[in-house]
Coordinates of N, CA and C and ligand atoms in Angstrom, one line a residue:
M272 N 0.9 -1.2 0.0 CA 0.0 0.0 0.0 C 0.9 1.2 0.0
P273 N 0.6 2.2 -0.9 CA 1.5 3.4 -0.9 C 1.3 4.2 0.3
R274 N 2.3 4.9 0.7 CA 2.2 5.7 1.9 C 1.3 6.9 1.7
E275 N 0.6 7.3 2.7 CA -0.3 8.5 2.5 C 0.6 9.7 2.5
R276 N 0.1 10.6 1.6 CA 0.9 11.8 1.3 C 0.3 13.0 2.1
I277 N 1.2 13.7 2.8 CA 0.8 14.9 3.5 C 1.6 16.1 3.0
L278 N 0.9 17.2 2.6 CA 1.6 18.4 2.2 C 1.5 19.4 3.3
I279 N 2.7 19.9 3.7 CA 2.7 21.0 4.7 C 2.9 22.3 4.0
V280 N 2.1 23.3 4.3 CA 2.3 24.6 3.7 C 2.6 25.5 4.9
E281 N 3.8 25.9 5.1 CA 4.3 26.6 6.3 C 5.5 27.5 6.0
D282 N 5.5 28.7 6.3 CA 6.6 29.6 5.9 C 7.7 29.6 7.0
D283 N 7.3 29.3 8.2 CA 8.2 29.3 9.3 C 9.2 28.1 9.2
A284 N 10.5 28.4 9.0 CA 11.5 27.3 8.7 C 11.6 26.3 9.8
V285 N 11.6 26.8 11.0 CA 11.7 25.9 12.1 C 10.5 24.9 12.3
I286 N 9.4 25.6 12.3 CA 8.1 24.8 12.4 C 8.0 23.8 11.2
G287 N 8.3 24.3 10.1 CA 8.1 23.5 8.8 C 9.0 22.3 8.9
S288 N 10.3 22.5 9.3 CA 11.2 21.3 9.3 C 10.8 20.4 10.4
E289 N 10.4 20.9 11.5 CA 10.0 20.0 12.6 C 8.7 19.1 12.2
L290 N 7.8 19.7 11.6 CA 6.6 19.0 11.0 C 7.0 18.0 10.0
L291 N 7.9 18.4 9.1 CA 8.3 17.4 8.1 C 9.0 16.2 8.7
K292 N 9.8 16.5 9.7 CA 10.5 15.4 10.4 C 9.5 14.4 11.1
A293 N 8.7 15.1 11.9 CA 7.7 14.3 12.7 C 6.8 13.5 11.8
L294 N 6.3 14.0 10.7 CA 5.4 13.3 9.8 C 6.1 12.1 9.1
S295 N 7.4 12.5 8.6 CA 8.1 11.4 8.0 C 8.4 10.2 8.9
V296 N 8.8 10.6 10.1 CA 9.2 9.6 11.1 C 7.9 8.7 11.3
S297 N 6.7 9.4 11.3 CA 5.5 8.6 11.6 C 5.0 7.8 10.3
G298 N 5.8 7.8 9.3 CA 5.5 6.9 8.2 C 4.8 7.5 7.0
Y299 N 4.6 8.9 7.0 CA 3.9 9.5 5.9 C 5.0 10.0 4.9
E300 N 4.5 10.1 3.7 CA 5.3 10.8 2.7 C 5.0 12.3 2.8
A301 N 5.8 13.0 3.5 CA 5.6 14.4 3.8 C 6.4 15.3 2.8
S302 N 5.8 16.4 2.4 CA 6.6 17.4 1.7 C 6.2 18.8 2.2
L303 N 7.1 19.7 2.0 CA 7.0 21.1 2.6 C 7.0 22.1 1.5
A304 N 6.0 23.0 1.5 CA 6.0 24.1 0.7 C 6.1 25.4 1.6
R305 N 6.9 26.4 1.2 CA 7.2 27.5 2.1 C 6.3 28.7 1.7
T306 N 5.5 28.7 0.6 CA 4.7 29.8 0.3 C 3.3 29.2 -0.1
G307 N 2.3 30.1 -0.2 CA 1.0 29.7 -0.7 C 1.1 29.2 -2.1
Q308 N 1.8 30.0 -3.0 CA 1.9 29.6 -4.4 C 2.5 28.3 -4.5
A309 N 3.6 28.0 -3.8 CA 4.3 26.7 -3.9 C 3.4 25.6 -3.4
G310 N 2.7 25.9 -2.4 CA 1.7 24.9 -1.9 C 0.7 24.5 -2.9
L311 N 0.1 25.6 -3.5 CA -0.9 25.3 -4.5 C -0.4 24.5 -5.7
A312 N 0.9 24.8 -6.1 CA 1.5 24.1 -7.3 C 1.8 22.7 -6.9
D313 N 2.3 22.5 -5.7 CA 2.6 21.1 -5.2 C 1.3 20.3 -5.1
A314 N 0.2 20.9 -4.6 CA -1.0 20.1 -4.4 C -1.6 19.8 -5.8
H315 N -1.4 20.7 -6.8 CA -1.9 20.4 -8.1 C -1.1 19.3 -8.8
N316 N 0.3 19.4 -8.6 CA 1.2 18.4 -9.3 C 1.1 17.0 -8.7
H317 N 1.0 16.9 -7.3 CA 1.0 15.7 -6.6 C -0.2 15.7 -5.6
P318 N -1.4 15.5 -5.9 CA -2.5 15.6 -5.0 C -2.3 14.8 -3.7
P319 N -2.3 15.5 -2.5 CA -2.0 14.8 -1.3 C -3.3 14.3 -0.7
D320 N -3.1 13.4 0.3 CA -4.3 12.9 1.1 C -4.7 13.9 2.1
L321 N -3.7 14.6 2.6 CA -4.1 15.7 3.6 C -3.1 16.8 3.5
I322 N -3.6 18.0 3.7 CA -2.9 19.2 3.7 C -2.9 19.9 5.0
L323 N -1.7 20.2 5.6 CA -1.6 21.0 6.8 C -1.2 22.4 6.4
L324 N -2.1 23.3 6.6 CA -2.0 24.7 6.0 C -1.9 25.7 7.1
D325 N -0.7 26.4 7.1 CA -0.6 27.6 8.0 C -1.3 28.7 7.4
L326 N -2.1 29.4 8.2 CA -2.9 30.5 7.6 C -2.1 31.8 7.4
G327 N -1.0 32.0 8.1 CA -0.2 33.2 8.0 C 0.9 33.0 7.0
L328 N 0.6 33.2 5.7 CA 1.6 33.0 4.7 C 2.1 34.3 4.1
P329 N 3.3 34.3 3.6 CA 3.9 35.6 3.1 C 3.3 36.1 1.8
D330 N 2.8 35.2 1.0 CA 2.4 35.7 -0.4 C 0.9 35.7 -0.6
V331 N 0.2 34.6 -0.4 CA -1.2 34.6 -0.6 C -1.9 34.4 0.8
D332 N -3.0 35.1 0.9 CA -3.8 34.9 2.2 C -4.1 33.4 2.4
G333 N -3.9 32.9 3.6 CA -4.1 31.4 3.9 C -5.5 31.0 3.7
V334 N -6.4 31.8 4.0 CA -7.8 31.4 3.7 C -8.1 31.3 2.2
E335 N -7.5 32.2 1.4 CA -7.6 32.1 0.0 C -7.0 30.9 -0.6
V336 N -5.8 30.5 0.0 CA -5.2 29.2 -0.4 C -6.1 28.1 -0.1
C337 N -6.7 28.1 1.1 CA -7.6 27.1 1.6 C -8.8 26.9 0.6
R338 N -9.3 28.0 0.2 CA -10.5 28.0 -0.7 C -10.1 27.4 -2.1
R339 N -8.9 27.8 -2.6 CA -8.5 27.3 -3.9 C -8.1 25.7 -3.8
L340 N -7.5 25.4 -2.7 CA -7.2 23.9 -2.5 C -8.5 23.1 -2.5
R341 N -9.5 23.6 -1.7 CA -10.8 22.9 -1.6 C -11.5 22.8 -2.9
A342 N -11.4 23.9 -3.7 CA -12.1 23.8 -5.0 C -11.5 22.8 -5.9
E343 N -10.1 22.6 -5.8 CA -9.5 21.7 -6.7 C -9.5 20.3 -6.2
L344 N -9.4 20.1 -4.9 CA -9.3 18.8 -4.3 C -10.5 18.5 -3.2
P345 N -11.6 18.2 -3.7 CA -12.8 18.1 -2.8 C -12.6 17.0 -1.8
E346 N -11.8 16.0 -2.0 CA -11.7 14.9 -1.1 C -10.6 14.9 -0.2
T347 N -9.7 15.9 -0.3 CA -8.5 16.0 0.5 C -8.8 16.6 1.8
V348 N -8.3 16.0 2.9 CA -8.4 16.6 4.2 C -7.6 17.9 4.3
I349 N -8.2 18.9 4.8 CA -7.4 20.2 5.0 C -7.5 20.6 6.5
V350 N -6.4 20.6 7.1 CA -6.3 21.1 8.5 C -5.5 22.3 8.6
V351 N -6.1 23.4 9.1 CA -5.4 24.7 9.2 C -4.7 24.9 10.5
L352 N -3.5 25.6 10.5 CA -2.8 25.9 11.6 C -3.0 27.4 11.8
T353 N -3.2 27.8 13.0 CA -3.5 29.2 13.3 C -2.9 29.7 14.6
A354 N -2.6 30.9 14.8 CA -2.2 31.4 16.1 C -3.4 31.5 17.0
R355 N -3.2 31.4 18.2 CA -4.3 31.3 19.2 C -5.2 32.6 19.2
T356 N -4.6 33.6 18.8 CA -5.4 34.9 18.8 C -6.3 35.1 17.7
E357 N -6.2 34.2 16.7 CA -6.9 34.5 15.4 C -8.2 33.7 15.3
E358 N -9.1 33.8 16.3 CA -10.3 33.0 16.3 C -11.2 33.2 15.1
F359 N -11.3 34.5 14.7 CA -12.2 34.8 13.6 C -11.7 34.1 12.3
E360 N -10.4 34.1 12.2 CA -9.8 33.5 11.0 C -10.1 32.0 10.9
V361 N -10.2 31.3 12.1 CA -10.5 29.9 12.0 C -11.9 29.7 11.4
V362 N -12.9 30.5 11.9 CA -14.2 30.4 11.4 C -14.3 30.6 9.8
V363 N -13.5 31.6 9.4 CA -13.5 31.9 8.0 C -12.9 30.8 7.2
A364 N -11.8 30.2 7.8 CA -11.1 29.1 7.1 C -12.0 27.8 7.1
L365 N -12.7 27.6 8.1 CA -13.7 26.4 8.1 C -14.7 26.6 7.0
D366 N -15.2 27.8 6.9 CA -16.2 28.2 5.9 C -15.6 28.1 4.5
A367 N -14.3 28.3 4.4 CA -13.7 28.2 3.1 C -13.3 26.7 2.7
G368 N -13.6 25.8 3.6 CA -13.4 24.4 3.2 C -12.5 23.6 4.1
A369 N -11.9 24.2 5.1 CA -11.0 23.4 6.0 C -11.9 22.4 6.8
D370 N -11.3 21.3 7.1 CA -12.1 20.2 7.9 C -11.9 20.4 9.3
D371 N -10.7 21.0 9.7 CA -10.4 21.1 11.2 C -9.3 22.1 11.3
Y372 N -9.0 22.4 12.5 CA -7.9 23.4 12.8 C -7.1 23.0 14.0
L373 N -5.9 23.5 14.1 CA -5.0 23.4 15.3 C -4.4 24.7 15.6
T374 N -4.4 25.1 16.9 CA -3.8 26.4 17.2 C -2.4 26.2 17.6
K375 N -1.6 27.2 17.2 CA -0.2 27.2 17.7 C -0.1 27.9 19.0
P376 N 0.8 27.5 19.9 CA 1.6 26.4 19.8 C 0.9 25.0 20.0
F377 N 1.4 24.0 19.4 CA 0.7 22.6 19.5 C 1.9 21.6 19.8
R378 N 1.4 20.6 20.4 CA 2.5 19.4 20.7 C 2.5 18.6 19.4
L379 N 3.7 18.2 19.0 CA 3.8 17.4 17.8 C 3.0 16.1 17.9
T380 N 3.1 15.5 19.1 CA 2.5 14.2 19.2 C 0.9 14.3 19.0
E381 N 0.4 15.4 19.6 CA -1.0 15.7 19.5 C -1.4 15.9 18.0
L382 N -0.6 16.7 17.3 CA -0.8 17.0 15.9 C -0.8 15.7 15.1
V383 N 0.2 14.9 15.3 CA 0.3 13.6 14.5 C -0.9 12.7 14.8
A384 N -1.3 12.7 16.0 CA -2.5 11.8 16.4 C -3.7 12.3 15.7
R385 N -3.8 13.7 15.7 CA -5.0 14.2 15.1 C -5.0 14.0 13.6
L386 N -3.9 14.2 12.9 CA -3.9 13.9 11.5 C -4.1 12.4 11.1
R387 N -3.5 11.6 12.0 CA -3.7 10.1 11.7 C -5.3 9.8 11.8
A388 N -5.9 10.4 12.8 CA -7.4 10.2 13.0 C -8.1 10.6 11.7
H389 N -7.7 11.8 11.2 CA -8.4 12.3 10.0 C -8.2 11.3 8.8
L390 N -7.0 10.8 8.7 CA -6.8 9.9 7.5 C -7.4 8.6 7.7
R391 N -7.5 8.1 8.9 CA -8.2 6.8 9.2 C -9.7 7.0 8.9
R392 N -10.3 8.2 9.1 CA -11.7 8.4 9.0 C -12.1 8.5 7.5
R393 N -11.2 8.8 6.7 CA -11.5 9.1 5.3 C -12.3 7.9 4.7
G394 N -13.3 8.2 4.0 CA -14.0 7.2 3.2 C -14.7 6.1 4.0
V395 N -14.9 6.4 5.4 CA -15.6 5.4 6.2 C -17.1 5.6 5.9
V396 N -17.7 4.5 5.4 CA -19.1 4.5 5.1 C -20.0 4.3 6.4
P397 N -20.8 5.3 6.8 CA -21.5 5.2 8.0 C -22.7 4.2 8.0
G398 N -23.0 3.6 6.9 CA -24.2 2.6 6.9 C -24.5 2.2 5.5
D399 N -25.6 1.5 5.4 CA -25.9 0.9 4.1 C -27.3 1.1 3.7
T400 N -27.9 2.2 4.1 CA -29.3 2.5 3.8 C -29.5 3.8 3.2
V401 N -30.6 4.1 2.7 CA -31.0 5.4 2.2 C -32.1 5.9 3.2
L402 N -31.9 7.0 3.8 CA -32.8 7.6 4.7 C -33.5 8.8 4.2
T403 N -34.8 9.0 4.4 CA -35.5 10.2 4.0 C -36.2 10.8 5.2
V404 N -35.8 12.0 5.5 CA -36.4 12.7 6.6 C -36.8 14.1 6.2
G405 N -38.1 14.4 6.3 CA -38.5 15.8 6.0 C -38.0 16.4 4.7
G406 N -38.1 15.5 3.7 CA -37.8 16.1 2.3 C -36.3 16.0 2.1
V407 N -35.4 15.5 3.0 CA -34.0 15.3 2.8 C -33.7 13.9 2.7
R408 N -33.1 13.5 1.5 CA -32.8 12.1 1.3 C -31.3 11.9 1.4
V409 N -30.9 11.0 2.3 CA -29.5 10.8 2.5 C -29.2 9.4 2.2
D410 N -28.4 9.2 1.1 CA -28.0 8.0 0.5 C -26.6 7.6 1.2
L411 N -26.6 6.8 2.2 CA -25.4 6.6 3.0 C -24.3 5.9 2.2
P412 N -24.6 4.8 1.5 CA -23.5 4.2 0.7 C -23.0 5.0 -0.4
G413 N -24.0 5.7 -1.0 CA -23.6 6.6 -2.2 C -23.0 7.9 -1.8
R414 N -23.2 8.2 -0.5 CA -22.7 9.5 0.1 C -23.2 10.7 -0.7
R415 N -24.6 10.6 -1.0 CA -25.2 11.7 -1.8 C -26.4 12.2 -1.0
V416 N -26.7 13.4 -1.1 CA -27.8 14.1 -0.4 C -28.7 14.8 -1.3
H417 N -30.0 14.6 -1.2 CA -31.0 15.5 -2.0 C -31.9 16.2 -1.0
A418 N -32.1 17.4 -1.3 CA -33.1 18.2 -0.5 C -34.2 18.5 -1.5
G419 N -35.4 18.0 -1.3 CA -36.4 18.1 -2.4 C -35.9 17.4 -3.6
D420 N -35.9 18.0 -4.8 CA -35.5 17.3 -6.0 C -34.0 17.6 -6.3
A421 N -33.4 18.6 -5.5 CA -32.1 19.0 -5.9 C -31.0 18.3 -5.1
E422 N -30.0 17.9 -5.8 CA -28.8 17.3 -5.1 C -28.1 18.4 -4.4
V423 N -27.7 18.1 -3.2 CA -26.9 19.1 -2.3 C -25.5 18.6 -2.3
P424 N -24.5 19.4 -2.9 CA -23.1 18.9 -2.8 C -22.5 19.1 -1.4
L425 N -22.2 18.1 -0.7 CA -21.6 18.2 0.7 C -20.2 17.8 0.7
R426 N -19.3 18.4 1.5 CA -18.0 17.9 1.7 C -18.0 16.7 2.6
P427 N -16.9 16.0 2.6 CA -17.0 14.7 3.4 C -17.4 14.9 4.8
K428 N -16.8 15.8 5.5 CA -17.2 16.0 7.0 C -18.6 16.5 7.1
E429 N -19.1 17.3 6.2 CA -20.5 17.8 6.2 C -21.4 16.5 6.1
F430 N -21.1 15.7 5.1 CA -21.9 14.5 5.0 C -21.9 13.6 6.2
D431 N -20.7 13.4 6.7 CA -20.6 12.5 7.9 C -21.4 13.1 9.1
L432 N -21.4 14.4 9.2 CA -22.1 15.1 10.3 C -23.6 14.9 10.1
L433 N -24.1 15.1 8.9 CA -25.5 15.0 8.6 C -25.9 13.5 8.8
A434 N -25.1 12.6 8.4 CA -25.3 11.2 8.6 C -25.5 10.8 10.0
A435 N -24.6 11.3 10.8 CA -24.6 11.1 12.3 C -25.9 11.6 12.9
L436 N -26.4 12.7 12.4 CA -27.7 13.3 13.0 C -28.9 12.5 12.5
V437 N -28.9 12.3 11.2 CA -30.1 11.7 10.5 C -30.3 10.2 10.9
T438 N -29.2 9.5 11.2 CA -29.4 8.1 11.6 C -30.0 8.1 13.0
R439 N -30.0 9.2 13.8 CA -30.6 9.2 15.1 C -31.7 10.2 15.1
V440 N -32.4 10.3 14.1 CA -33.5 11.3 14.0 C -34.4 11.3 15.2
G441 N -34.7 12.5 15.7 CA -35.5 12.6 16.9 C -34.8 12.5 18.2
E442 N -33.5 12.1 18.1 CA -32.7 11.9 19.4 C -31.7 13.1 19.5
V443 N -31.4 13.3 20.8 CA -30.3 14.3 21.0 C -29.0 13.6 20.8
V444 N -28.1 14.2 19.9 CA -26.7 13.7 19.7 C -25.8 14.7 20.4
T445 N -25.0 14.3 21.3 CA -24.2 15.3 22.1 C -23.0 15.7 21.2
R446 N -22.5 16.9 21.6 CA -21.3 17.4 20.9 C -20.1 16.4 21.0
E447 N -20.0 15.8 22.1 CA -18.9 14.9 22.3 C -19.0 13.7 21.4
Q448 N -20.3 13.2 21.2 CA -20.5 12.1 20.3 C -20.2 12.5 18.9
L449 N -20.6 13.7 18.5 CA -20.4 14.1 17.1 C -18.9 14.3 16.9
M450 N -18.2 14.9 17.8 CA -16.8 15.2 17.6 C -16.1 13.8 17.5
D451 N -16.5 12.9 18.4 CA -15.9 11.6 18.4 C -16.1 10.8 17.1
E452 N -17.4 10.8 16.6 CA -17.7 10.0 15.4 C -17.3 10.7 14.1
V453 N -17.4 12.0 14.0 CA -17.1 12.6 12.8 C -15.7 13.0 12.6
W454 N -15.1 13.5 13.8 CA -13.7 13.9 13.7 C -12.8 12.9 14.4
D455 N -13.3 11.9 15.1 CA -12.5 10.9 15.7 C -11.4 11.4 16.6
E456 N -11.8 12.3 17.5 CA -10.8 12.9 18.4 C -10.5 11.9 19.5
N457 N -9.3 11.9 20.2 CA -8.3 12.8 20.4 C -8.7 14.3 20.5
W458 N -9.8 14.5 21.1 CA -10.4 15.8 21.1 C -10.1 16.5 22.4
F459 N -9.6 17.8 22.3 CA -9.3 18.5 23.5 C -9.9 19.9 23.4
G460 N -10.5 20.3 24.5 CA -11.0 21.7 24.6 C -12.2 22.0 23.7
P461 N -12.7 23.2 23.8 CA -13.8 23.6 23.0 C -13.3 23.8 21.5
T462 N -14.2 23.6 20.6 CA -13.8 23.8 19.2 C -15.0 24.4 18.4
K463 N -14.6 25.2 17.5 CA -15.6 25.8 16.6 C -15.9 25.0 15.4
T464 N -15.1 23.9 15.2 CA -15.3 23.1 14.0 C -16.7 22.6 13.9
L465 N -17.3 22.0 15.0 CA -18.6 21.4 14.9 C -19.6 22.5 14.5
D466 N -19.6 23.6 15.3 CA -20.6 24.7 15.0 C -20.6 25.2 13.6
V467 N -19.4 25.4 13.1 CA -19.3 25.9 11.7 C -19.8 24.9 10.7
H468 N -19.5 23.6 10.9 CA -20.0 22.6 10.0 C -21.6 22.5 10.1
V469 N -22.1 22.7 11.3 CA -23.6 22.7 11.4 C -24.2 23.9 10.7
S470 N -23.5 25.0 10.8 CA -24.2 26.2 10.1 C -24.0 26.1 8.6
T471 N -23.0 25.4 8.2 CA -22.8 25.2 6.8 C -23.9 24.3 6.2
L472 N -24.1 23.2 7.0 CA -25.2 22.2 6.7 C -26.6 23.0 6.6
R473 N -26.9 23.8 7.6 CA -28.1 24.5 7.6 C -28.2 25.4 6.3
R474 N -27.1 26.0 6.0 CA -27.1 27.0 4.8 C -27.4 26.1 3.6
K475 N -26.6 25.0 3.4 CA -26.7 24.2 2.2 C -28.1 23.6 2.0
L476 N -28.7 23.1 3.2 CA -30.0 22.4 3.1 C -31.1 23.4 3.0
G477 N -30.9 24.7 3.4 CA -31.9 25.7 3.4 C -33.1 25.4 4.2
T478 N -34.3 25.5 3.6 CA -35.5 25.3 4.4 C -35.7 23.8 4.7
F479 N -34.9 23.0 4.1 CA -35.0 21.5 4.4 C -34.3 21.2 5.7
A480 N -33.4 22.1 6.2 CA -32.6 21.7 7.4 C -33.4 21.7 8.6
H481 N -33.5 20.7 9.3 CA -34.3 20.6 10.6 C -33.5 20.2 11.7
I482 N -32.4 21.0 11.9 CA -31.4 20.7 13.0 C -31.7 21.7 14.1
T483 N -32.0 21.1 15.3 CA -32.3 21.9 16.5 C -31.0 21.9 17.3
T484 N -30.6 23.1 17.8 CA -29.5 23.3 18.7 C -30.0 23.2 20.1
L485 N -29.3 22.3 20.9 CA -29.6 22.2 22.3 C -28.3 22.8 23.0
R486 N -28.5 24.0 23.4 CA -27.3 24.8 23.8 C -26.5 24.0 24.9
G487 N -25.2 23.9 24.6 CA -24.3 23.3 25.6 C -24.4 21.7 25.6
R488 N -25.4 21.2 24.9 CA -25.5 19.7 24.9 C -25.2 19.1 23.6
G489 N -26.0 19.5 22.5 CA -25.7 18.9 21.2 C -26.7 19.4 20.3
Y490 N -27.1 18.5 19.4 CA -28.1 18.8 18.3 C -29.0 17.6 18.1
R491 N -30.2 18.0 17.6 CA -31.2 16.9 17.3 C -31.8 17.2 15.9
Y492 N -31.8 16.1 15.1 CA -32.4 16.3 13.8 C -33.9 15.9 13.9
E493 N -34.8 16.9 13.6 CA -36.2 16.7 13.9 C -36.9 15.8 12.9
R494 N -37.7 14.9 13.4 CA -38.4 13.9 12.6 C -39.5 14.6 11.7
E495 N -40.2 15.4 12.3 CA -41.3 16.1 11.5 C -41.3 17.6 12.0
V496 N -41.6 18.4 11.0 CA -41.6 19.8 11.3 C -43.1 20.3 11.2
A497 N -43.4 21.2 12.1 CA -44.8 21.7 12.1 C -45.3 22.1 10.6
G498 N -46.5 21.6 10.3 CA -47.0 21.9 9.0 C -46.6 20.8 7.9
E499 N -45.7 19.9 8.3 CA -45.3 18.9 7.3 C -46.0 17.6 7.6
K500 N -46.2 16.8 6.6 CA -46.7 15.5 6.9 C -45.7 14.5 6.5
Ligands
LIG647 CA1 3.3 31.6 9.1

């Protein structure tokens, strides 16, 4: 089996070489790009399984790099690296297609564990049925979603999240369960990843989205909505 390929886009020479070393030692085929342009070119020439993307780059805005990578590589896992102070940037990056984020400073062991979990989760099929709830049709094996008659394009994590909710329609699914099932953590501390993915799902499903927020607890996908049969 070929080794999984990880592209690191990081301009800081010290952090970049530490990441390169840690990921190579962990058995990945890792490469390092020092600018956004170099990262985009590398990803284009050798599509990676996962991209570790620093948001503070010297040439192209990191969020813009993220958006372009996502447009070209819909199946690649993108994890962004950000400074602890840049919370708004994290939300914007998740909106632009990142699957997850890590804040600097981070422990290398933690980072490697997190990336490994992401790679392990890829392509995991959550079930073998087609579920229809309130006008939304979720084809679990085909990983396709229709709202009404229209197909809704979802990214892998968005699909996994919707599947986790819809397979337990009418039940509360806790934040911890969702983080564990969809992101397979190794999860530490509060994270905006889940909330941003839920709001993206709501936006993409539009009036068909029947996700109720239970503050501090989790989410529930509603079986029936008032006025619907
Ligand atoms: Ca940087």
